[in-house]
C-alpha cells in the first residue's frame, strides 16, 4: 500500500492498471496533487512514463475525452459503475481508503438517542460502513443501509448529486449517521431526507451535526435570494458540460424551451469549468445543468444568478417554493 498523507491505495493495482495502456495519463483530485511527481516517479521506476492531467477532478463524473491518451489512471475517486463502459479513454479507478477503528463510534452513541439509524457515507470512508453497522447493532440499534445507486460504487454511498441510497431508507429511520468529512453532504442528506443527521468525521475523530439545520437554512435563504435576483431576467444562458457524468444535454434543451415559452431568450452554453468568467457574458441569468454543487457551493463567486434546473422551474412559476428540492443527477 502506498500512503498519501492519511490515505492509502493499492500500488500493485496501480502498476497493473497502468500496464493496460500505451499512452497513459494520471489524474488526481486537488488534495493529492502535491503527491503527483512521487506517483509519476514510482510508475517511471516500474518502466512507465505517464503524463499528468492537470485538470479538475471533482469526482468520477469529471472526465472528458483526450486525444493521444489511451488510458487514464485516477487515484482517489470511486468509479461510477454505470459509466464503466462509456469512459473515453477508459479510466482505471484506484480508490484510496482511510482506515479507522469502528470502536471510535463509541463517541457517537450519546448523540443517537433513537434506535433506528440510517448509515450513509462518502469515499474514502465508505468501505468501513459494514463494520460500523455491526458495531451499532451490537449496541442495540436497528441499522439500515440503502442500496447503492447506479452512480455509486457502494451501498450507503451518497454523492453531492445523488442522495438516493439514503432517501430510499428514510422512512425506516429516525436519524442518519453520516461517516465522512465536510458539511455539504450532511446538509444535502438532511434536505433530501428531512431527518436529523449526526456526523462522525473519522479524520478528526469528531462528532457533529447539530448545526446542520441552521446551515441548510442559510443555503435555502441564499437560494431564495438567487431566484429573486433572477426575477427580471430576460436573457438566459443554459450551461452544459461535456463531463461524462454531468452532461445533461436533454435537460438543457428542455429548459431552453421552457424559458422560450415564457417569451424570454435562452441559449445553450458549452462550458466545462464554470467560473466567475460567466459574469462577463451578456446574459442576465444562468442555469447550470452540470454538477449541482456549482450553483450551491459557489453561489457567492458569481455576480449574476446561477440557478439549478429546479430553481428555474420555481422562477418560471412551474413549481412552488415549498416544493424546493436539491438538484440531483440519477
Ligand atoms: S456532486 Fe458533482 S462532482 Fe460530485 S459526483 Fe456529483 S456531479 Fe460529480
GROMACS .gro file of C-alpha atoms and ligand atoms in nm:
model
  338
    1UNK     CA    1   0.000   0.000   0.000
    2UNK     CA    2   0.127   0.348  -0.085
    3UNK     CA    3   0.047   0.629   0.158
    4UNK     CA    4  -0.083   0.971   0.054
    5UNK     CA    5  -0.080   1.168   0.378
    6UNK     CA    6  -0.364   0.995   0.570
    7UNK     CA    7  -0.485   0.776   0.288
    8UNK     CA    8  -0.355   0.461   0.128
    9UNK     CA    9  -0.404   0.287  -0.202
   10UNK     CA   10  -0.305  -0.037  -0.368
   11UNK     CA   11   0.014   0.041  -0.559
   12UNK     CA   12   0.022  -0.304  -0.720
   13UNK     CA   13  -0.318  -0.235  -0.872
   14UNK     CA   14  -0.186   0.099  -0.997
   15UNK     CA   15   0.100  -0.074  -1.180
   16UNK     CA   16  -0.129  -0.346  -1.315
   17UNK     CA   17  -0.377  -0.092  -1.448
   18UNK     CA   18  -0.105   0.132  -1.593
   19UNK     CA   19   0.021  -0.164  -1.798
   20UNK     CA   20  -0.315  -0.184  -1.974
   21UNK     CA   21  -0.237   0.129  -2.177
   22UNK     CA   22   0.038   0.253  -2.405
   23UNK     CA   23  -0.022   0.626  -2.367
   24UNK     CA   24  -0.129   0.659  -2.009
   25UNK     CA   25  -0.222   0.968  -1.810
   26UNK     CA   26  -0.263   1.022  -1.438
   27UNK     CA   27  -0.550   1.224  -1.289
   28UNK     CA   28  -0.575   1.323  -0.924
   29UNK     CA   29  -0.815   1.519  -0.704
   30UNK     CA   30  -0.671   1.852  -0.594
   31UNK     CA   31  -0.580   1.724  -0.248
   32UNK     CA   32  -0.346   1.462  -0.394
   33UNK     CA   33  -0.175   1.691  -0.645
   34UNK     CA   34   0.115   1.754  -0.404
   35UNK     CA   35   0.198   1.383  -0.450
   36UNK     CA   36   0.184   1.390  -0.831
   37UNK     CA   37   0.557   1.377  -0.902
   38UNK     CA   38   0.616   1.098  -0.650
   39UNK     CA   39   0.348   0.885  -0.815
   40UNK     CA   40   0.481   0.959  -1.166
   41UNK     CA   41   0.831   0.868  -1.046
   42UNK     CA   42   0.701   0.546  -0.889
   43UNK     CA   43   0.545   0.449  -1.223
   44UNK     CA   44   0.865   0.550  -1.404
   45UNK     CA   45   1.060   0.314  -1.182
   46UNK     CA   46   0.825   0.042  -1.299
   47UNK     CA   47   0.907   0.120  -1.659
   48UNK     CA   48   0.618   0.352  -1.746
   49UNK     CA   49   0.627   0.714  -1.847
   50UNK     CA   50   0.293   0.861  -1.758
   51UNK     CA   51   0.157   1.211  -1.829
   52UNK     CA   52  -0.012   1.416  -1.559
   53UNK     CA   53  -0.353   1.563  -1.643
   54UNK     CA   54  -0.357   1.892  -1.455
   55UNK     CA   55  -0.732   1.945  -1.474
   56UNK     CA   56  -1.023   1.938  -1.236
   57UNK     CA   57  -1.106   1.608  -1.069
   58UNK     CA   58  -1.416   1.657  -0.858
   59UNK     CA   59  -1.546   1.306  -0.891
   60UNK     CA   60  -1.579   1.001  -1.112
   61UNK     CA   61  -1.816   1.218  -1.317
   62UNK     CA   62  -1.541   1.461  -1.412
   63UNK     CA   63  -1.391   1.313  -1.731
   64UNK     CA   64  -1.370   1.444  -2.085
   65UNK     CA   65  -1.210   1.280  -2.388
   66UNK     CA   66  -0.840   1.327  -2.457
   67UNK     CA   67  -0.672   1.268  -2.791
   68UNK     CA   68  -0.348   1.075  -2.776
   69UNK     CA   69  -0.421   0.907  -2.442
   70UNK     CA   70  -0.548   0.550  -2.431
   71UNK     CA   71  -0.598   0.507  -2.055
   72UNK     CA   72  -0.642   0.734  -1.756
   73UNK     CA   73  -0.538   0.628  -1.408
   74UNK     CA   74  -0.747   0.808  -1.148
   75UNK     CA   75  -0.632   0.778  -0.790
   76UNK     CA   76  -0.876   0.885  -0.522
   77UNK     CA   77  -1.222   0.853  -0.674
   78UNK     CA   78  -1.461   0.558  -0.666
   79UNK     CA   79  -1.591   0.458  -1.008
   80UNK     CA   80  -1.944   0.539  -1.124
   81UNK     CA   81  -2.043   0.188  -1.232
   82UNK     CA   82  -2.294   0.298  -1.498
   83UNK     CA   83  -2.020   0.481  -1.685
   84UNK     CA   84  -1.771   0.190  -1.678
   85UNK     CA   85  -1.803   0.109  -2.048
   86UNK     CA   86  -1.852   0.467  -2.156
   87UNK     CA   87  -1.542   0.646  -2.026
   88UNK     CA   88  -1.329   0.756  -2.325
   89UNK     CA   89  -1.047   0.686  -2.293
   90UNK     CA   90  -1.109   0.406  -2.041
   91UNK     CA   91  -1.039   0.501  -1.681
   92UNK     CA   92  -0.884   0.279  -1.413
   93UNK     CA   93  -1.003   0.393  -1.073
   94UNK     CA   94  -0.760   0.331  -0.790
   95UNK     CA   95  -0.953   0.406  -0.474
   96UNK     CA   96  -0.791   0.541  -0.163
   97UNK     CA   97  -0.902   0.441   0.183
   98UNK     CA   98  -0.881   0.595   0.520
   99UNK     CA   99  -0.863   0.317   0.776
  100UNK     CA  100  -1.016   0.380   1.116
  101UNK     CA  101  -1.124   0.176   1.412
  102UNK     CA  102  -1.504   0.147   1.426
  103UNK     CA  103  -1.483   0.148   1.807
  104UNK     CA  104  -1.433   0.525   1.771
  105UNK     CA  105  -1.809   0.533   1.713
  106UNK     CA  106  -1.845   0.497   2.089
  107UNK     CA  107  -1.829   0.878   2.086
  108UNK     CA  108  -2.136   0.895   1.864
  109UNK     CA  109  -2.366   0.692   2.088
  110UNK     CA  110  -2.470   0.977   2.322
  111UNK     CA  111  -2.590   1.163   2.010
  112UNK     CA  112  -2.802   0.874   1.881
  113UNK     CA  113  -3.093   0.884   2.121
  114UNK     CA  114  -3.331   0.696   1.891
  115UNK     CA  115  -3.277   0.339   1.790
  116UNK     CA  116  -3.342   0.330   1.415
  117UNK     CA  117  -3.036   0.459   1.240
  118UNK     CA  118  -2.960   0.502   0.870
  119UNK     CA  119  -2.594   0.487   0.773
  120UNK     CA  120  -2.451   0.692   0.487
  121UNK     CA  121  -2.102   0.793   0.392
  122UNK     CA  122  -1.859   0.902   0.125
  123UNK     CA  123  -1.534   0.772  -0.017
  124UNK     CA  124  -1.268   0.724   0.125
  125UNK     CA  125  -1.451   0.609   0.439
  126UNK     CA  126  -1.745   0.422   0.290
  127UNK     CA  127  -1.564   0.086   0.276
  128UNK     CA  128  -1.597   0.076   0.658
  129UNK     CA  129  -1.977   0.107   0.659
  130UNK     CA  130  -2.044  -0.263   0.725
  131UNK     CA  131  -1.823  -0.277   1.031
  132UNK     CA  132  -1.987   0.044   1.158
  133UNK     CA  133  -2.327  -0.124   1.114
  134UNK     CA  134  -2.217  -0.427   1.317
  135UNK     CA  135  -2.075  -0.203   1.589
  136UNK     CA  136  -2.408  -0.020   1.626
  137UNK     CA  137  -2.618  -0.337   1.607
  138UNK     CA  138  -2.416  -0.489   1.889
  139UNK     CA  139  -2.520  -0.188   2.097
  140UNK     CA  140  -2.890  -0.236   2.035
  141UNK     CA  141  -2.952  -0.015   1.730
  142UNK     CA  142  -3.152  -0.116   1.428
  143UNK     CA  143  -2.933  -0.009   1.139
  144UNK     CA  144  -3.028   0.044   0.775
  145UNK     CA  145  -2.804   0.099   0.474
  146UNK     CA  146  -2.961   0.195   0.141
  147UNK     CA  147  -2.868   0.009  -0.177
  148UNK     CA  148  -2.613   0.181  -0.393
  149UNK     CA  149  -2.742   0.394  -0.679
  150UNK     CA  150  -2.616   0.350  -1.034
  151UNK     CA  151  -2.377   0.642  -0.972
  152UNK     CA  152  -2.235   0.496  -0.651
  153UNK     CA  153  -1.985   0.216  -0.605
  154UNK     CA  154  -2.103   0.119  -0.254
  155UNK     CA  155  -2.423   0.064  -0.062
  156UNK     CA  156  -2.486   0.368   0.157
  157UNK     CA  157  -2.262   0.592  -0.055
  158UNK     CA  158  -2.406   0.938  -0.111
  159UNK     CA  159  -2.279   1.191  -0.361
  160UNK     CA  160  -2.333   1.566  -0.370
  161UNK     CA  161  -2.562   1.497  -0.666
  162UNK     CA  162  -2.725   1.173  -0.553
  163UNK     CA  163  -2.870   1.105  -0.210
  164UNK     CA  164  -3.099   0.825  -0.330
  165UNK     CA  165  -2.935   0.547  -0.121
  166UNK     CA  166  -3.034   0.749   0.188
  167UNK     CA  167  -3.373   0.869   0.059
  168UNK     CA  168  -3.470   0.507  -0.014
  169UNK     CA  169  -3.448   0.414   0.358
  170UNK     CA  170  -3.551   0.748   0.511
  171UNK     CA  171  -3.899   0.618   0.600
  172UNK     CA  172  -3.741   0.342   0.812
  173UNK     CA  173  -3.507   0.551   1.027
  174UNK     CA  174  -3.518   0.821   1.295
  175UNK     CA  175  -3.170   0.961   1.235
  176UNK     CA  176  -2.889   0.933   0.983
  177UNK     CA  177  -2.531   0.879   1.088
  178UNK     CA  178  -2.302   1.022   0.823
  179UNK     CA  179  -1.944   0.892   0.805
  180UNK     CA  180  -1.719   1.145   0.637
  181UNK     CA  181  -1.577   1.495   0.640
  182UNK     CA  182  -1.718   1.832   0.533
  183UNK     CA  183  -2.070   1.966   0.571
  184UNK     CA  184  -2.202   1.969   0.212
  185UNK     CA  185  -2.306   1.603   0.211
  186UNK     CA  186  -2.470   1.609   0.557
  187UNK     CA  187  -2.665   1.922   0.458
  188UNK     CA  188  -2.781   1.753   0.137
  189UNK     CA  189  -2.863   1.438   0.332
  190UNK     CA  190  -3.074   1.638   0.575
  191UNK     CA  191  -3.251   1.826   0.295
  192UNK     CA  192  -3.314   1.514   0.087
  193UNK     CA  193  -3.448   1.302   0.374
  194UNK     CA  194  -3.584   1.557   0.625
  195UNK     CA  195  -3.411   1.359   0.902
  196UNK     CA  196  -3.164   1.475   1.165
  197UNK     CA  197  -2.803   1.396   1.073
  198UNK     CA  198  -2.523   1.311   1.314
  199UNK     CA  199  -2.176   1.337   1.162
  200UNK     CA  200  -1.881   1.120   1.252
  201UNK     CA  201  -1.562   1.257   1.098
  202UNK     CA  202  -1.300   0.980   1.108
  203UNK     CA  203  -1.015   1.219   1.019
  204UNK     CA  204  -1.077   1.443   1.319
  205UNK     CA  205  -1.237   1.166   1.525
  206UNK     CA  206  -1.508   1.419   1.598
  207UNK     CA  207  -1.886   1.412   1.624
  208UNK     CA  208  -2.104   1.694   1.487
  209UNK     CA  209  -2.424   1.770   1.308
  210UNK     CA  210  -2.612   1.995   1.549
  211UNK     CA  211  -2.551   2.293   1.317
  212UNK     CA  212  -2.678   2.117   1.003
  213UNK     CA  213  -3.038   2.253   1.016
  214UNK     CA  214  -2.903   2.609   1.053
  215UNK     CA  215  -2.658   2.560   0.764
  216UNK     CA  216  -2.935   2.414   0.549
  217UNK     CA  217  -3.148   2.717   0.635
  218UNK     CA  218  -2.871   2.952   0.529
  219UNK     CA  219  -2.840   2.774   0.194
  220UNK     CA  220  -3.217   2.797   0.146
  221UNK     CA  221  -3.206   3.171   0.211
  222UNK     CA  222  -2.924   3.209  -0.044
  223UNK     CA  223  -3.120   3.007  -0.299
  224UNK     CA  224  -3.431   3.215  -0.242
  225UNK     CA  225  -3.225   3.530  -0.292
  226UNK     CA  226  -3.070   3.392  -0.614
  227UNK     CA  227  -3.415   3.313  -0.757
  228UNK     CA  228  -3.539   3.661  -0.654
  229UNK     CA  229  -3.237   3.824  -0.824
  230UNK     CA  230  -3.327   3.640  -1.144
  231UNK     CA  231  -3.681   3.777  -1.128
  232UNK     CA  232  -3.632   4.034  -1.408
  233UNK     CA  233  -3.402   3.822  -1.624
  234UNK     CA  234  -3.481   3.818  -1.996
  235UNK     CA  235  -3.165   3.653  -2.135
  236UNK     CA  236  -3.087   3.307  -2.001
  237UNK     CA  237  -2.766   3.107  -2.053
  238UNK     CA  238  -2.818   2.734  -2.003
  239UNK     CA  239  -2.481   2.588  -1.901
  240UNK     CA  240  -2.399   2.239  -2.033
  241UNK     CA  241  -2.082   2.046  -1.975
  242UNK     CA  242  -1.910   1.769  -2.170
  243UNK     CA  243  -1.800   1.598  -1.848
  244UNK     CA  244  -1.925   1.245  -1.887
  245UNK     CA  245  -2.113   1.212  -1.558
  246UNK     CA  246  -2.251   1.566  -1.553
  247UNK     CA  247  -2.365   1.603  -1.912
  248UNK     CA  248  -2.741   1.666  -1.926
  249UNK     CA  249  -2.799   1.791  -2.278
  250UNK     CA  250  -3.162   1.674  -2.300
  251UNK     CA  251  -3.245   1.857  -1.979
  252UNK     CA  252  -3.066   2.169  -2.105
  253UNK     CA  253  -3.270   2.168  -2.427
  254UNK     CA  254  -3.591   2.121  -2.230
  255UNK     CA  255  -3.506   2.416  -2.002
  256UNK     CA  256  -3.429   2.630  -2.306
  257UNK     CA  257  -3.775   2.553  -2.448
  258UNK     CA  258  -3.942   2.630  -2.115
  259UNK     CA  259  -3.773   2.971  -2.092
  260UNK     CA  260  -3.870   3.048  -2.452
  261UNK     CA  261  -4.232   2.952  -2.384
  262UNK     CA  262  -4.240   3.240  -2.136
  263UNK     CA  263  -4.135   3.480  -2.412
  264UNK     CA  264  -3.775   3.515  -2.289
  265UNK     CA  265  -3.448   3.437  -2.467
  266UNK     CA  266  -3.235   3.131  -2.390
  267UNK     CA  267  -2.918   2.983  -2.539
  268UNK     CA  268  -2.706   2.680  -2.456
  269UNK     CA  269  -2.350   2.747  -2.340
  270UNK     CA  270  -2.098   2.461  -2.350
  271UNK     CA  271  -1.852   2.507  -2.066
  272UNK     CA  272  -1.652   2.251  -1.872
  273UNK     CA  273  -1.526   2.461  -1.586
  274UNK     CA  274  -1.783   2.710  -1.469
  275UNK     CA  275  -1.612   3.009  -1.310
  276UNK     CA  276  -1.671   3.379  -1.241
  277UNK     CA  277  -1.591   3.430  -1.612
  278UNK     CA  278  -1.962   3.373  -1.684
  279UNK     CA  279  -2.027   3.716  -1.531
  280UNK     CA  280  -1.864   3.875  -1.838
  281UNK     CA  281  -2.118   3.722  -2.074
  282UNK     CA  282  -2.415   3.943  -2.160
  283UNK     CA  283  -2.678   3.714  -2.012
  284UNK     CA  284  -2.891   3.810  -1.711
  285UNK     CA  285  -2.910   3.467  -1.551
  286UNK     CA  286  -2.752   3.125  -1.588
  287UNK     CA  287  -2.894   2.781  -1.524
  288UNK     CA  288  -2.641   2.507  -1.459
  289UNK     CA  289  -2.718   2.157  -1.579
  290UNK     CA  290  -2.367   2.045  -1.475
  291UNK     CA  291  -2.269   1.938  -1.122
  292UNK     CA  292  -2.546   2.052  -0.883
  293UNK     CA  293  -2.279   2.185  -0.648
  294UNK     CA  294  -2.178   2.455  -0.898
  295UNK     CA  295  -2.481   2.671  -0.820
  296UNK     CA  296  -2.500   2.592  -0.449
  297UNK     CA  297  -2.138   2.582  -0.326
  298UNK     CA  298  -2.004   2.865  -0.535
  299UNK     CA  299  -2.301   3.098  -0.520
  300UNK     CA  300  -2.103   3.386  -0.369
  301UNK     CA  301  -1.847   3.371  -0.652
  302UNK     CA  302  -2.091   3.488  -0.918
  303UNK     CA  303  -2.237   3.836  -0.953
  304UNK     CA  304  -2.515   3.708  -1.176
  305UNK     CA  305  -2.760   3.447  -1.051
  306UNK     CA  306  -2.669   3.087  -1.133
  307UNK     CA  307  -2.971   2.864  -1.075
  308UNK     CA  308  -3.028   2.491  -1.067
  309UNK     CA  309  -3.291   2.342  -1.301
  310UNK     CA  310  -3.533   2.307  -1.007
  311UNK     CA  311  -3.485   2.676  -0.923
  312UNK     CA  312  -3.559   2.772  -1.283
  313UNK     CA  313  -3.892   2.587  -1.254
  314UNK     CA  314  -3.971   2.796  -0.945
  315UNK     CA  315  -3.870   3.116  -1.123
  316UNK     CA  316  -4.093   3.033  -1.419
  317UNK     CA  317  -4.385   2.953  -1.191
  318UNK     CA  318  -4.385   2.581  -1.275
  319UNK     CA  319  -4.312   2.475  -0.918
  320UNK     CA  320  -4.388   2.617  -0.574
  321UNK     CA  321  -4.106   2.734  -0.347
  322UNK     CA  322  -4.245   2.494  -0.082
  323UNK     CA  323  -4.158   2.210  -0.321
  324UNK     CA  324  -3.793   2.311  -0.336
  325UNK     CA  325  -3.553   2.017  -0.363
  326UNK     CA  326  -3.180   1.992  -0.421
  327UNK     CA  327  -3.090   1.928  -0.782
  328UNK     CA  328  -2.973   1.568  -0.822
  329UNK     CA  329  -2.848   1.354  -1.111
  330UNK     CA  330  -2.980   0.998  -1.104
  331LIG     S1  331  -2.162   1.619  -0.679
  331LIG    FE1  332  -2.080   1.698  -0.869
  331LIG     S2  333  -1.862   1.644  -0.865
  331LIG    FE2  334  -1.967   1.520  -0.711
  331LIG     S3  335  -2.015   1.328  -0.819
  331LIG    FE3  336  -2.193   1.463  -0.836
  331LIG     S4  337  -2.170   1.571  -1.031
  331LIG    FE4  338  -1.973   1.483  -0.975
   0.00000   0.00000   0.00000
